[in-house]
Amino acid sequence: MSVRTLAPRLIAGAAALAALMGTAATASATAAPGRAALARQILATKGIAPATAHAGGRHAASTARQNLVDTAHGKGALTSRWGDRPNRRVALDARMLNGMLKLRTRYGYRIAVSEIVGGDHSSRSRHYAGLAFDINYINGRHVGSGAPHRNLMAACRKLGATEVLGPGSAGHATHVHCGWPR
C-alpha cells in the first residue's frame, strides 16, 4: 500500500480512536451525575427517611440525610469525626444508592436509613467506602421488634448486596446492614 492510500486510513483510525477515548472520558464523567441523580431521587421519594441525627454522637454534617444532600450536590459524603475514618469525604456507590431506592420503588418497603458513611463502624467497614447503609425501621417497625427484616435482607441480596447483616448477626440486633462489594 502506498503512503497516499494508507494516510486516509490512518487518519480515520486515529479519529475513531479519539472518539472512543472521548466516549470513555464522557462515561467516567457521567458517573458522578448518576450518583447525584440517584441521591436526588432518594431524597424526593416518600417512604425513605434518612436520619437527621446519630444515635452515638452529634455531627449534623455526617447524618444519613446530609450524606445524600451532599451527594445530590456533587460532593462526597462526610464521615463522622468520632468514627474510625474521621472527617473524610466519600463518594457514595451508585449500586448502593440504587439498592436503597429500589427497596422502596420495587419492593415497597418504607425504610428509615440510620447511617450511610457517618457513625462509628469497624475500621474496614464498607460504610467508609460508600458501599453500605443501615436501616433501623422497616414499614414503621423498629428492627428487632417485629419488623420484617428477613424479607428486606433477601431483597438487599437480590439488589446486589453481598454483606447483609441483621438481628442474629453480632452487633446488628437493632438494624439491617446492606453492603455492596468492593
PDB file of C-alpha atoms in Angstrom, residues 2 28 64 66 71 79 85 96 106 109 133 141 147 150 166 177:
ATOM      1  CA  SER A   2       1.282   3.445  -0.835  1.00  0.00           C
ATOM      2  CA  SER A  28     -16.458   8.374  33.598  1.00  0.00           C
ATOM      3  CA  ALA A  64     -27.580   9.921  56.504  1.00  0.00           C
ATOM      4  CA  GLN A  66     -26.726  15.130  54.858  1.00  0.00           C
ATOM      5  CA  THR A  71     -24.068  13.599  47.074  1.00  0.00           C
ATOM      6  CA  THR A  79     -17.782  10.614  57.734  1.00  0.00           C
ATOM      7  CA  ARG A  85     -12.135   7.247  59.468  1.00  0.00           C
ATOM      8  CA  MET A  96     -25.715   1.029  46.783  1.00  0.00           C
ATOM      9  CA  ARG A 106     -39.530  -2.142  43.555  1.00  0.00           C
ATOM     10  CA  TYR A 109     -40.626  -1.132  51.868  1.00  0.00           C
ATOM     11  CA  PHE A 133     -26.172   1.701  54.642  1.00  0.00           C
ATOM     12  CA  ARG A 141     -41.498  -1.070  62.938  1.00  0.00           C
ATOM     13  CA  ALA A 147     -40.004  -5.602  61.624  1.00  0.00           C
ATOM     14  CA  ARG A 150     -35.594 -11.256  56.860  1.00  0.00           C
ATOM     15  CA  GLY A 166     -29.276  -8.058  60.859  1.00  0.00           C
ATOM     16  CA  HIS A 177     -26.783  -3.579  57.274  1.00  0.00           C
TER      17      HIS A 177
END
